[in-house]
Tab-separated table of C-alpha atoms in Angstrom:
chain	number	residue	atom	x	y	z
A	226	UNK	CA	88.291	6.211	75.127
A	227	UNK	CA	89.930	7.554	78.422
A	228	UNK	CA	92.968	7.813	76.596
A	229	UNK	CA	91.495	10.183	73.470
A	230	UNK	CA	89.682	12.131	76.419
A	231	UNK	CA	93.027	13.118	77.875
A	232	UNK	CA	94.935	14.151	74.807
A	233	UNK	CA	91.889	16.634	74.160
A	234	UNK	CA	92.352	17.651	77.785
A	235	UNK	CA	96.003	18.017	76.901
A	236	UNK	CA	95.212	20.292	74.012
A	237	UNK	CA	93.096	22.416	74.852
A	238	UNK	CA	90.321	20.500	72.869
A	239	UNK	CA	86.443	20.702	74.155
A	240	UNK	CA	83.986	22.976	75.541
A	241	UNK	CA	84.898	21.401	78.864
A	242	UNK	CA	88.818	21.593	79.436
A	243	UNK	CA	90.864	23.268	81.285
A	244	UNK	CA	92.041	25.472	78.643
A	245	UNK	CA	88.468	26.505	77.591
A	246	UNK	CA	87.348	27.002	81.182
A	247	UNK	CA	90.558	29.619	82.085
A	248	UNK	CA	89.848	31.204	78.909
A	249	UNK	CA	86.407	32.078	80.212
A	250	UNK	CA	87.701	32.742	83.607
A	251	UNK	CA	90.487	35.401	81.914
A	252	UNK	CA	87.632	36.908	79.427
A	253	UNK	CA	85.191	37.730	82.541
A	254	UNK	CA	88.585	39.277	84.669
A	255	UNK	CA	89.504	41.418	81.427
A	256	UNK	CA	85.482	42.606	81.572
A	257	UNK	CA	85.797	43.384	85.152
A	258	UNK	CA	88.758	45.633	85.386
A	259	UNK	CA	88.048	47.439	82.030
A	260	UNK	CA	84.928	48.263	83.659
A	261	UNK	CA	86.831	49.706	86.847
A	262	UNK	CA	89.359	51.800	84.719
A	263	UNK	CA	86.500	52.793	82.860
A	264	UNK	CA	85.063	54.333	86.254
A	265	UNK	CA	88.244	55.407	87.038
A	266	UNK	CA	88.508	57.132	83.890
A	267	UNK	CA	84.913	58.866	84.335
A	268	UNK	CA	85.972	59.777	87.625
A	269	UNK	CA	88.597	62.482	86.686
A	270	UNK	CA	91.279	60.022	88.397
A	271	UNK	CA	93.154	58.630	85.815
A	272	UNK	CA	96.484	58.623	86.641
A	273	UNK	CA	99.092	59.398	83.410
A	274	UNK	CA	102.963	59.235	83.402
A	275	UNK	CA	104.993	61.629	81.526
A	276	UNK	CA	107.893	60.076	79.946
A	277	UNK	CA	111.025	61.964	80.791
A	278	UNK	CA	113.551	62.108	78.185
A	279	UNK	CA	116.355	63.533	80.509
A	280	UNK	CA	117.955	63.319	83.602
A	281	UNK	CA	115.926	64.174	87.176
A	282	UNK	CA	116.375	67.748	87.589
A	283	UNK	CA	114.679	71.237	88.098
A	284	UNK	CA	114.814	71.340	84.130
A	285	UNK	CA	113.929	68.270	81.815
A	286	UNK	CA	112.976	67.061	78.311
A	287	UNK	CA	109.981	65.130	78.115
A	288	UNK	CA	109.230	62.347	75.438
A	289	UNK	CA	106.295	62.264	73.142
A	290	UNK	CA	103.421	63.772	75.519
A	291	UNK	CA	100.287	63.392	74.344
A	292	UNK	CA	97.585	65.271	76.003
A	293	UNK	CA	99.621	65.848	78.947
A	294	UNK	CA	99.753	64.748	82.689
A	295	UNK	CA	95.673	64.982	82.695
A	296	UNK	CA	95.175	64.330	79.184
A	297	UNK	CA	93.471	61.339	80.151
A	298	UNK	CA	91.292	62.765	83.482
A	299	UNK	CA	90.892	65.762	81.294
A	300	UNK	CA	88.943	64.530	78.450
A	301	UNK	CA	86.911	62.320	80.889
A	302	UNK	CA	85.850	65.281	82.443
A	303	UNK	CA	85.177	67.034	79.079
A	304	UNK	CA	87.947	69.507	79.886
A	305	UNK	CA	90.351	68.732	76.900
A	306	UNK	CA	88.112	67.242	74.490
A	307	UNK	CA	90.683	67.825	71.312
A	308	UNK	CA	93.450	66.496	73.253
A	309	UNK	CA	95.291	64.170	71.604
A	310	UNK	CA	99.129	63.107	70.353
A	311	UNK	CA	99.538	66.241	67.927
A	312	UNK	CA	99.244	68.439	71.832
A	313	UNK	CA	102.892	67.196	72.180
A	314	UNK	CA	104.042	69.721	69.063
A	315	UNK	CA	102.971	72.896	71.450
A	316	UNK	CA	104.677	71.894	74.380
A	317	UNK	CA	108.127	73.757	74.789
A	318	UNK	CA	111.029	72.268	74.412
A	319	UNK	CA	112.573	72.756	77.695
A	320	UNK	CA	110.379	72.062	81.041
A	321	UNK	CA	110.830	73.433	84.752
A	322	UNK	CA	110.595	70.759	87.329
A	323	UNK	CA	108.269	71.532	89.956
A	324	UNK	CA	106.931	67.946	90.970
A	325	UNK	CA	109.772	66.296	91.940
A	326	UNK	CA	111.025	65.061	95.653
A	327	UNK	CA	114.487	65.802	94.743
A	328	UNK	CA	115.301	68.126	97.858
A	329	UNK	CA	118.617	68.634	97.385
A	330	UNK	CA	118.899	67.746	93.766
A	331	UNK	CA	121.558	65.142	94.352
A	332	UNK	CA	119.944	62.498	92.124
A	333	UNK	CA	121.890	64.222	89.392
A	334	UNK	CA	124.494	65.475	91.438
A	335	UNK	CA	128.016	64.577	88.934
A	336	UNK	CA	129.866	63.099	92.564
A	337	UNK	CA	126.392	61.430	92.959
A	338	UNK	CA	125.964	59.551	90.242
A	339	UNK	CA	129.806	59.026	89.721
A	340	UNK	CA	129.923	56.698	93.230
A	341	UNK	CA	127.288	54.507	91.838
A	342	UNK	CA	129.381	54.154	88.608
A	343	UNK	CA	132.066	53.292	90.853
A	344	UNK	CA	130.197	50.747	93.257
A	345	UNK	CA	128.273	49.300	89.951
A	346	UNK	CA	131.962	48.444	88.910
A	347	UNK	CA	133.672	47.409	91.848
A	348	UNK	CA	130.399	44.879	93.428
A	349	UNK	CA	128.336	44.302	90.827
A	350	UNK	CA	124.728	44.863	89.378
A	351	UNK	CA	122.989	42.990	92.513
A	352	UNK	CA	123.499	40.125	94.652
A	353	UNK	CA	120.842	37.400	93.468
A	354	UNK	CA	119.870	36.942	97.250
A	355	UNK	CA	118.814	38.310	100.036
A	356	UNK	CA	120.815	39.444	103.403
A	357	UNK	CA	120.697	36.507	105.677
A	358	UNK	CA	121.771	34.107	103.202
A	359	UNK	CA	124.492	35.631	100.014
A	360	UNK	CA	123.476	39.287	99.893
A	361	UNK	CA	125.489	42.074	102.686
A	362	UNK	CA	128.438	43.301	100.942
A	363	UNK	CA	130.582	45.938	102.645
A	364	UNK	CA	128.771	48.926	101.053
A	365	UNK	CA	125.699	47.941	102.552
A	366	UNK	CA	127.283	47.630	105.961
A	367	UNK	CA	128.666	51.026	105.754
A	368	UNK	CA	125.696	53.058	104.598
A	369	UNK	CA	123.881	51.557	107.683
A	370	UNK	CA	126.549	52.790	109.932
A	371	UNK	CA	126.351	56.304	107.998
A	372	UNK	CA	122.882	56.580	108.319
A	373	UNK	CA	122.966	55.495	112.191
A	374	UNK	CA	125.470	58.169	112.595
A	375	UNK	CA	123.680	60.645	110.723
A	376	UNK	CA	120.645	60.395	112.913
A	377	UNK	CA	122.172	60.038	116.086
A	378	UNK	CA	121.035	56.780	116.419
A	379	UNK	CA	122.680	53.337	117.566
A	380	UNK	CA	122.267	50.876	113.901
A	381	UNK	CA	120.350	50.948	111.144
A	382	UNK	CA	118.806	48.736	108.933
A	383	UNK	CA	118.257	49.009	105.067
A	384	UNK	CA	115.184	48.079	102.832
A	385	UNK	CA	114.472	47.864	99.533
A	386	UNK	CA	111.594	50.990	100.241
A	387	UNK	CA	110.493	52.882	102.858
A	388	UNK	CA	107.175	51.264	101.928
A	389	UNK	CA	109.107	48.095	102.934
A	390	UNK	CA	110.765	49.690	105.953
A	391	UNK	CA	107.171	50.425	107.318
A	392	UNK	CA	105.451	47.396	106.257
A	393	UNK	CA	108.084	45.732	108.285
A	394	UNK	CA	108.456	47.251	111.618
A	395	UNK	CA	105.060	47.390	113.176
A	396	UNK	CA	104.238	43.451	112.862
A	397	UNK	CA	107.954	42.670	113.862
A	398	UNK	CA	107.697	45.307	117.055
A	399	UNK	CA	104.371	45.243	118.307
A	400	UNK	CA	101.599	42.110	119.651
A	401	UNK	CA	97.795	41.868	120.750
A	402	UNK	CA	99.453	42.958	124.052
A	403	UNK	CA	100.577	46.571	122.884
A	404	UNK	CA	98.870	49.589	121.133
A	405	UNK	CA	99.740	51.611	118.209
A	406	UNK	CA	98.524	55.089	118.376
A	407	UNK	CA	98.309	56.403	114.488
A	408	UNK	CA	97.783	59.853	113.050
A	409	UNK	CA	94.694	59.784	110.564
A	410	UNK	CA	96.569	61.370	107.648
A	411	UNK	CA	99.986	59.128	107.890
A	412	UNK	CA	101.344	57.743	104.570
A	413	UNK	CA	99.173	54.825	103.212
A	414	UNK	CA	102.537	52.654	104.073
A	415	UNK	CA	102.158	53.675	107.831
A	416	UNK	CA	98.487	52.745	107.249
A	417	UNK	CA	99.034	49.112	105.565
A	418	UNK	CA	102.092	48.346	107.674
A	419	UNK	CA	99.730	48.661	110.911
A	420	UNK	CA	96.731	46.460	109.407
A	421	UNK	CA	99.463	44.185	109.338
A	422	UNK	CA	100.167	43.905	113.024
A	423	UNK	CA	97.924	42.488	115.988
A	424	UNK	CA	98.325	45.324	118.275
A	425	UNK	CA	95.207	47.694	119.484
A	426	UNK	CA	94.724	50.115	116.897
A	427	UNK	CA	93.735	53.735	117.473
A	428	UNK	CA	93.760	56.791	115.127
A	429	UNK	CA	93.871	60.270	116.624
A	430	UNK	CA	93.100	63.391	114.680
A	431	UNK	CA	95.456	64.794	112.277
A	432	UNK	CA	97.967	66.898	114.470
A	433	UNK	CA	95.363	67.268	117.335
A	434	UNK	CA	97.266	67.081	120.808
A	435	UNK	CA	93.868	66.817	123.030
A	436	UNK	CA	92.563	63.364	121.104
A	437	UNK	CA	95.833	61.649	120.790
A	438	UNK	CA	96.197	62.390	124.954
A	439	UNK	CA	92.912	60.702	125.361
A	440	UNK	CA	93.568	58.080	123.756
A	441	UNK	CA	97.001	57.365	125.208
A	442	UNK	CA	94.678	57.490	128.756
A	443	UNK	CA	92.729	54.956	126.627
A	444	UNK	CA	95.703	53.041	125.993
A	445	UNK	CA	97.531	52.899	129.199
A	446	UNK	CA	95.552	49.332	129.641
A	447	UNK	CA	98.548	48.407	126.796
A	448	UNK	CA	101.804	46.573	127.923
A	449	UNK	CA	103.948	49.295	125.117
A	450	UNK	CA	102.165	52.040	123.301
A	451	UNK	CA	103.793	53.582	120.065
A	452	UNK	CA	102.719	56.633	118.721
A	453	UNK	CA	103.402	57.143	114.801
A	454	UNK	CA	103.106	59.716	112.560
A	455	UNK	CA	104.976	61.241	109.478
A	456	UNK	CA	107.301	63.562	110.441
A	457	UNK	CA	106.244	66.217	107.214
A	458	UNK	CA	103.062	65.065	105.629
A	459	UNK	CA	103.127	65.054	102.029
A	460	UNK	CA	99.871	66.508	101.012
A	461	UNK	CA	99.316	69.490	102.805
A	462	UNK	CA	103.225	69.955	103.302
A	463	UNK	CA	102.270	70.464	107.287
A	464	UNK	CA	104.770	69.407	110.531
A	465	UNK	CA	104.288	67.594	113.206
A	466	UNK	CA	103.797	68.646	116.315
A	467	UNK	CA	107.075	66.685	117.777
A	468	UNK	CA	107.673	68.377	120.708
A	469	UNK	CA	104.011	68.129	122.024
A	470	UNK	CA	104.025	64.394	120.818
A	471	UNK	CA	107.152	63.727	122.444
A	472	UNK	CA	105.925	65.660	125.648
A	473	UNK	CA	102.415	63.222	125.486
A	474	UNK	CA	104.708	60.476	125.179
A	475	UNK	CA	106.819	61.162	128.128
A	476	UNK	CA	103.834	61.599	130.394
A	477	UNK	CA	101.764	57.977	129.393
A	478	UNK	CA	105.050	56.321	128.944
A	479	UNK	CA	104.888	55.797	125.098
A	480	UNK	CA	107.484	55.275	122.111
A	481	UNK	CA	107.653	58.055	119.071
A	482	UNK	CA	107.916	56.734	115.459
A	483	UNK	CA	108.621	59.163	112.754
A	484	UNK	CA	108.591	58.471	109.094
A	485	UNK	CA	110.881	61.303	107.363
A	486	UNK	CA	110.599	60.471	104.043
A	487	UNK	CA	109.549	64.188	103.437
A	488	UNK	CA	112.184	65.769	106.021
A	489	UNK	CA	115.582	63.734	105.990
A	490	UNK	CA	118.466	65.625	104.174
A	491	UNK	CA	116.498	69.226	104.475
A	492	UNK	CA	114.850	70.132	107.072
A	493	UNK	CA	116.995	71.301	110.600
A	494	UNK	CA	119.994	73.020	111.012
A	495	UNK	CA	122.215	69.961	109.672
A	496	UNK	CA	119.060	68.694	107.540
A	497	UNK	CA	118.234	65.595	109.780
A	498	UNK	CA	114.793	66.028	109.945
A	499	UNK	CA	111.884	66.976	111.915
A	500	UNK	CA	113.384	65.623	115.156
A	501	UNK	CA	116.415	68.222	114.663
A	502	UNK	CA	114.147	70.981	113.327
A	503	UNK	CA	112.134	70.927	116.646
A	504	UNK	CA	114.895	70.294	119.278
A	505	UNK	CA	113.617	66.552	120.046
A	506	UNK	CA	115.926	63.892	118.883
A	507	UNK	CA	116.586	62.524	121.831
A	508	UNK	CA	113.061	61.720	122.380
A	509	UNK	CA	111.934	60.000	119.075
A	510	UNK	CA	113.175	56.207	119.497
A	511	UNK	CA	112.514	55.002	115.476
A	512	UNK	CA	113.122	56.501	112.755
A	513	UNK	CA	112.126	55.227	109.133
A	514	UNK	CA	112.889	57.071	106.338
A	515	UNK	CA	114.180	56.578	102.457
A	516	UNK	CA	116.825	56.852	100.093
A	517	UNK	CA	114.787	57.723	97.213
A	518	UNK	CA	113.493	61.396	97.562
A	519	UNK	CA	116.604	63.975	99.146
A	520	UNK	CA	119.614	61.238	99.243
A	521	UNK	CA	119.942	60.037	95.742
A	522	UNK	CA	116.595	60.263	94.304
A	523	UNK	CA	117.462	56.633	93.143
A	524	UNK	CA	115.436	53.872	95.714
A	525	UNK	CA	115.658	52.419	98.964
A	526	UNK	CA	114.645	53.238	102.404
A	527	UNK	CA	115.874	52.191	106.267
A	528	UNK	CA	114.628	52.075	109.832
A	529	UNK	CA	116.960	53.578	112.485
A	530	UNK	CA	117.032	53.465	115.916
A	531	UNK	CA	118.044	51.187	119.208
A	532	UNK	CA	120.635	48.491	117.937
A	533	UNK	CA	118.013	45.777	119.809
A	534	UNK	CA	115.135	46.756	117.820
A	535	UNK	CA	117.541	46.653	114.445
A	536	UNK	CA	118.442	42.939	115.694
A	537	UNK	CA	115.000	42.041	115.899
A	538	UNK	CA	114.005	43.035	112.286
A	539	UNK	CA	117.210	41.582	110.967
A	540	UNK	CA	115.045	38.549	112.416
A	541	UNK	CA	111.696	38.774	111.643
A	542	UNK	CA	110.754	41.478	109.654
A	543	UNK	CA	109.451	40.084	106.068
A	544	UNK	CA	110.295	42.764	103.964
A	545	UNK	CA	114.013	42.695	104.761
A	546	UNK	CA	114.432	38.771	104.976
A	547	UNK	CA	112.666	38.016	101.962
A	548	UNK	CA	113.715	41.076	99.335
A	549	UNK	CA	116.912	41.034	97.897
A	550	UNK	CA	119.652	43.466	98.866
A	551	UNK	CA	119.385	47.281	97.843
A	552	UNK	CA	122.012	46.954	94.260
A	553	UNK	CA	125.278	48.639	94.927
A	554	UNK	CA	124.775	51.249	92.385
A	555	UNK	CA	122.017	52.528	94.646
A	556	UNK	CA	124.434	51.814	97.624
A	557	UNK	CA	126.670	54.255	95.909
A	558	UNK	CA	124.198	56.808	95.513
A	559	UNK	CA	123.333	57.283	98.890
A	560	UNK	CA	126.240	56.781	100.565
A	561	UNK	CA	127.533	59.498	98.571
A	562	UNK	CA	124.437	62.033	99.367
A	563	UNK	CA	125.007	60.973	102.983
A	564	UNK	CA	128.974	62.491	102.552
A	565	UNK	CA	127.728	65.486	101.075
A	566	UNK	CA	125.818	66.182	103.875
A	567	UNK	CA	127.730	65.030	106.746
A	568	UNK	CA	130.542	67.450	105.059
A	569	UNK	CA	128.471	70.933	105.328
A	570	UNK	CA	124.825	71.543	105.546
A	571	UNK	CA	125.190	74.375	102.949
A	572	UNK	CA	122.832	72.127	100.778
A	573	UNK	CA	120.515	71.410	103.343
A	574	UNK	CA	120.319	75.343	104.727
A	575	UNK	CA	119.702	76.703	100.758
A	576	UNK	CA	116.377	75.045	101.136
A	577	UNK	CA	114.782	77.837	103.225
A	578	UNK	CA	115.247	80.738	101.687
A	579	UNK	CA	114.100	79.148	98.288
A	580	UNK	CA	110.749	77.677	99.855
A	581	UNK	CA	110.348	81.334	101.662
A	582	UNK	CA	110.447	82.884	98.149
A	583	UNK	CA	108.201	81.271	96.452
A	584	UNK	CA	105.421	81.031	99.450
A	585	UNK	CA	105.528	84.648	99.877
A	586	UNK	CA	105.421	85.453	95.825
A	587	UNK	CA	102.564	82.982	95.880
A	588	UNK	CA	100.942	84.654	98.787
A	589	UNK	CA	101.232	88.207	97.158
A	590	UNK	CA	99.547	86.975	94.302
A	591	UNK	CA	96.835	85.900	95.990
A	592	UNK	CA	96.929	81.878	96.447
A	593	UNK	CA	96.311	79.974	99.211
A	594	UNK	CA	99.772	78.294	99.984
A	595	UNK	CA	99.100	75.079	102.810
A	596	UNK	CA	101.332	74.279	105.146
A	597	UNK	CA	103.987	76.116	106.397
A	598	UNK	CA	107.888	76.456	105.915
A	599	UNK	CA	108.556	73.346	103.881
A	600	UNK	CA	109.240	73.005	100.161
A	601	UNK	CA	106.210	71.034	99.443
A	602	UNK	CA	103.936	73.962	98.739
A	603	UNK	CA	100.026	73.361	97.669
A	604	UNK	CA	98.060	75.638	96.105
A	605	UNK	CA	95.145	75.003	97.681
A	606	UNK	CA	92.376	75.601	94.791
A	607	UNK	CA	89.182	73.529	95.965
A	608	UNK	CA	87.794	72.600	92.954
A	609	UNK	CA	89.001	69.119	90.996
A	610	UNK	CA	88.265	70.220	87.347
A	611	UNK	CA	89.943	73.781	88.117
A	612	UNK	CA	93.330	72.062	89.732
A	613	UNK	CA	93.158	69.584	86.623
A	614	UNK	CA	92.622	72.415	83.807
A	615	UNK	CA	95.092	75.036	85.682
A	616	UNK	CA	98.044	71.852	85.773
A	617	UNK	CA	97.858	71.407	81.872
A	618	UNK	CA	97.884	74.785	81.056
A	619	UNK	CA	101.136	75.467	83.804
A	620	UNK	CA	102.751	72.807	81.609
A	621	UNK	CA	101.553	74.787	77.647
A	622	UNK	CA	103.807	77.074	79.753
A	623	UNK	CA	106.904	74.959	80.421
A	624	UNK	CA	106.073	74.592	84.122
A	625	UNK	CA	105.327	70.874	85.095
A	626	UNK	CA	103.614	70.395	88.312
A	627	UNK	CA	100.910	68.415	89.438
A	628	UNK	CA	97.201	68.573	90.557
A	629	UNK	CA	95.616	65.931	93.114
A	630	UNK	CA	91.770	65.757	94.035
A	631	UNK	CA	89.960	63.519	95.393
A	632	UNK	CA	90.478	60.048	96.748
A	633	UNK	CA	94.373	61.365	97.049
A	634	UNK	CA	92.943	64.701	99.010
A	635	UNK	CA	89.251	64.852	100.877
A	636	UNK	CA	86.741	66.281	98.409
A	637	UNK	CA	86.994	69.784	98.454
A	638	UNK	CA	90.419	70.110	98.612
A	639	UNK	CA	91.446	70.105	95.770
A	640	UNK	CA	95.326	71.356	95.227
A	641	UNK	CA	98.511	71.815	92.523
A	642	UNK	CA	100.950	70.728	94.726
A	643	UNK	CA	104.240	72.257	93.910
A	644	UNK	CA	107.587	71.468	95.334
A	645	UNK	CA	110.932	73.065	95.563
A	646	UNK	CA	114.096	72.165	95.010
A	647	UNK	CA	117.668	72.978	96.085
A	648	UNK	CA	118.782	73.638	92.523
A	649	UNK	CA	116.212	75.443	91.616
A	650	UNK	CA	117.333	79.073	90.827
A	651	UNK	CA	115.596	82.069	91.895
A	652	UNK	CA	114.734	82.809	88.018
A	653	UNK	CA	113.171	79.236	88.201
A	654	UNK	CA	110.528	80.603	90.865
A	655	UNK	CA	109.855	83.781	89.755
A	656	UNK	CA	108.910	82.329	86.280
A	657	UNK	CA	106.709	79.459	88.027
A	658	UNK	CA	104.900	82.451	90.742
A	659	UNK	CA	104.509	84.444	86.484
A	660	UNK	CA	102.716	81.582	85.132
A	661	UNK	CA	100.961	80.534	88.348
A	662	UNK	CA	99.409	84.183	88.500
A	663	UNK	CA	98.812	84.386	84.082
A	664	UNK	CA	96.975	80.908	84.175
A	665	UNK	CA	95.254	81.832	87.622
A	666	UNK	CA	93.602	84.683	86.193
A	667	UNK	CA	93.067	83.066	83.313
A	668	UNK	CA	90.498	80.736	84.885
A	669	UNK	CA	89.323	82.740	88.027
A	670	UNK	CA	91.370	81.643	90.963
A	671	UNK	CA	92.553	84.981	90.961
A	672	UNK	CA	90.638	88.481	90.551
């Protein structure tokens, strides 16, 4: 009898076995989260990804299409009802860029992509392993030294993000005996690497010198107090206030942690970031930033800073000691973007004028352009269905950018968030500023 029992256990057999009770237990989870994408859905949220038929660049192909990149949020909202496959046959053949985080348009830069060919053939597709144990070639150990000497800094360390980089450094760095001082609209990686640490938490206003000061005077009860905020900030395309930070610092006796994911390789004289830009990079102690936006476009990211602090995470940061090595093709990349710039900042400097051109165009027209100087430009528009309709008709017209509304951006700001590139040609703006002002009257953002 026992022994009939367990072969039905065995196979699956009877309203009681194990088999029977997961299938019960996967039926309920499928329930659950179609009823959550279903909310998502009716939200206006949904989240679609274009297939891209080409390489990254200011112009690309784009595969099949369907109802485009709000097909899905579109017909939730009852915007694009009709929307469906067949909406691919209108779209033209040949689509400007103006989504991307590729800066500098290295990630299909021919001496680019040629080192990666290179280091694919000479180490490999990836090491199996991670650092401590079978996974540092050479080529990692020289972009680290690159990108330490780019910054100005004394080592560096490579991850396999910058989400890594800054889920790695706080709980490595800090203890219930410090404080980490955090500005409220820092990237969600700043965010979750902090939950992950045990030091005192405090969040100051977005860019607002008088809170953060009181609470550094809050904070002084701290052994170490870090202040950390993104460099650029992504949505609103807005700088930080470095020099005022750094001068706040100096007087409570604080660190400065930057994340430059939207300012290394383009912004400053010699494109090193925010800390060059504004005249303070002797003051900023750590630097995170990645691989995968301006240098490369591929993946990767890296904290850089004191050589003691690099030591440390080498030790006991998680990301880096349990996630295999970056894989030399990406090595290649980078390390090649990094040449191009320590060479001649002519990439880096083409940036300005381009970003200057289109604000002002977009200004003349009438938009609402935030932030100020930097090639992520949103047009701020207020309204969610307005940003999602105006984005799918910029892309009937060969211009592919992207709207974000709320939970990305608070409610009422809604935005098409545009971004230039390097490569982008002054024809290439112009045409985007045209269709920006056609499909704004169209719809009554402008008069």
């Amino acid at each position: 009898m026992w022994r009939g029992a367990a072969v039905r256990v065995l196979r699956g057999g009877g309203a009681g076995s194990p088999r029977a009770a997961s299938g019960e237990a996967a039926a309920q989870l499928r329930r659950r989260l179609e009823s959550e994408l279903e909310d998502i859905r009716g939200a206006g949220t949904w989240k679609s990804e274009r297939v891209i038929a080409s390489r990254q660049g200011p112009h690309l192909r784009l595969a099949g299409g369907g109802a485009g990149a709000y097909g899905a949020a579109g017909r939730a909202l009852g915007l694009f009802p009709r929307c469906d496959a067949r909406a691919s046959l209108s779209l033209p053949a040949g689509i400007l860029n103006f989504c991307a985080n590729n800066y500098l348009g290295l990630s299909s830069h021919p001496e680019v992509i040629r080192a990666a060919v290179e280091a694919l053939e000479k180490f490999g597709a990836g090491l199996s392993s991670v650092r401590f144990i079978c996974g540092t070639q050479s080529i990692h150990k020289d972009l680290e030294e690159k990108i330490a000497r780019f910054h100005q800094r004394e080592d560096a360390i490579l991850y396999a993000s910058c989400f890594d980089a800054n889920a790695g450094i706080f709980e490595a760095l800090l203890t219930p005996e410090d404080a980490v001082l955090s500005d409220e609209l820092n990237h969600a990686s700043i965010i979750d690497g902090i939950r992950l640490c045990k030091a005192n938490k405090y969040r100051y206003k977005h860019m607002d010198m008088q809170d953060l000061e009181a609470k550094l005077q809050d904070a002084q009860k701290h052994r170490l107090r870090l202040v950390a905020t993104d460099g650029a900030f992504s949505m609103d395309g807005d700088i930080a206030p470095l020099r005022e930070i750094c001068q706040l610092a100096q007087k409570y006796d604080a660190l400065v942690f930057i994340d430059e994911c939207h300012a290394t390789g383009f912004l400053g004289p010699n494109g090193r970031g925010t800390d060059e830009l504004l005249g303070v990079m002797d003051k900023v102690t750590i630097i995170n930033s990645t691989l995968g936006k301006a240098l490369g476009g591929a993946a990767g990211g890296y904290t850089t800073g004191p050589k003691p602090l690099i030591d440390l995470l080498r030790q006991r940061s998680r990301p880096y000691l349990f996630s295999n090595s970056l894989p030399p093709a990406v090595v290649g990349c980078a390390s090649k973007a990094l040449d191009l710039l320590l060479e001649s900042n002519a990439i880096a400097q083409s940036m300005a004028a381009k970003t200057q051109r289109f604000r002002s165009k977009m200004t003349a027209a009438g938009f609402t352009i935030s932030g100020k100087d930097h090639p992520i430009c949103p047009v701020m528009l207020g309204d969610a269905r307005l940003a999602a309709v105006m984005a799918e008709d910029m892309l009937n017209r060969g211009i592919y950018v992207i709207g974000f509304s709320y939970p990305v951006v608070p409610k009422g700001k809604a935005r098409i968030r545009v971004q230039i590139s390097a490569v982008h040609s002054d024809e290439d703006i112009d045409r985007c500023v045209e269709a920006f002002t056609e499909v704004g009257r169209k719809h009554g953002a402008l008069p």
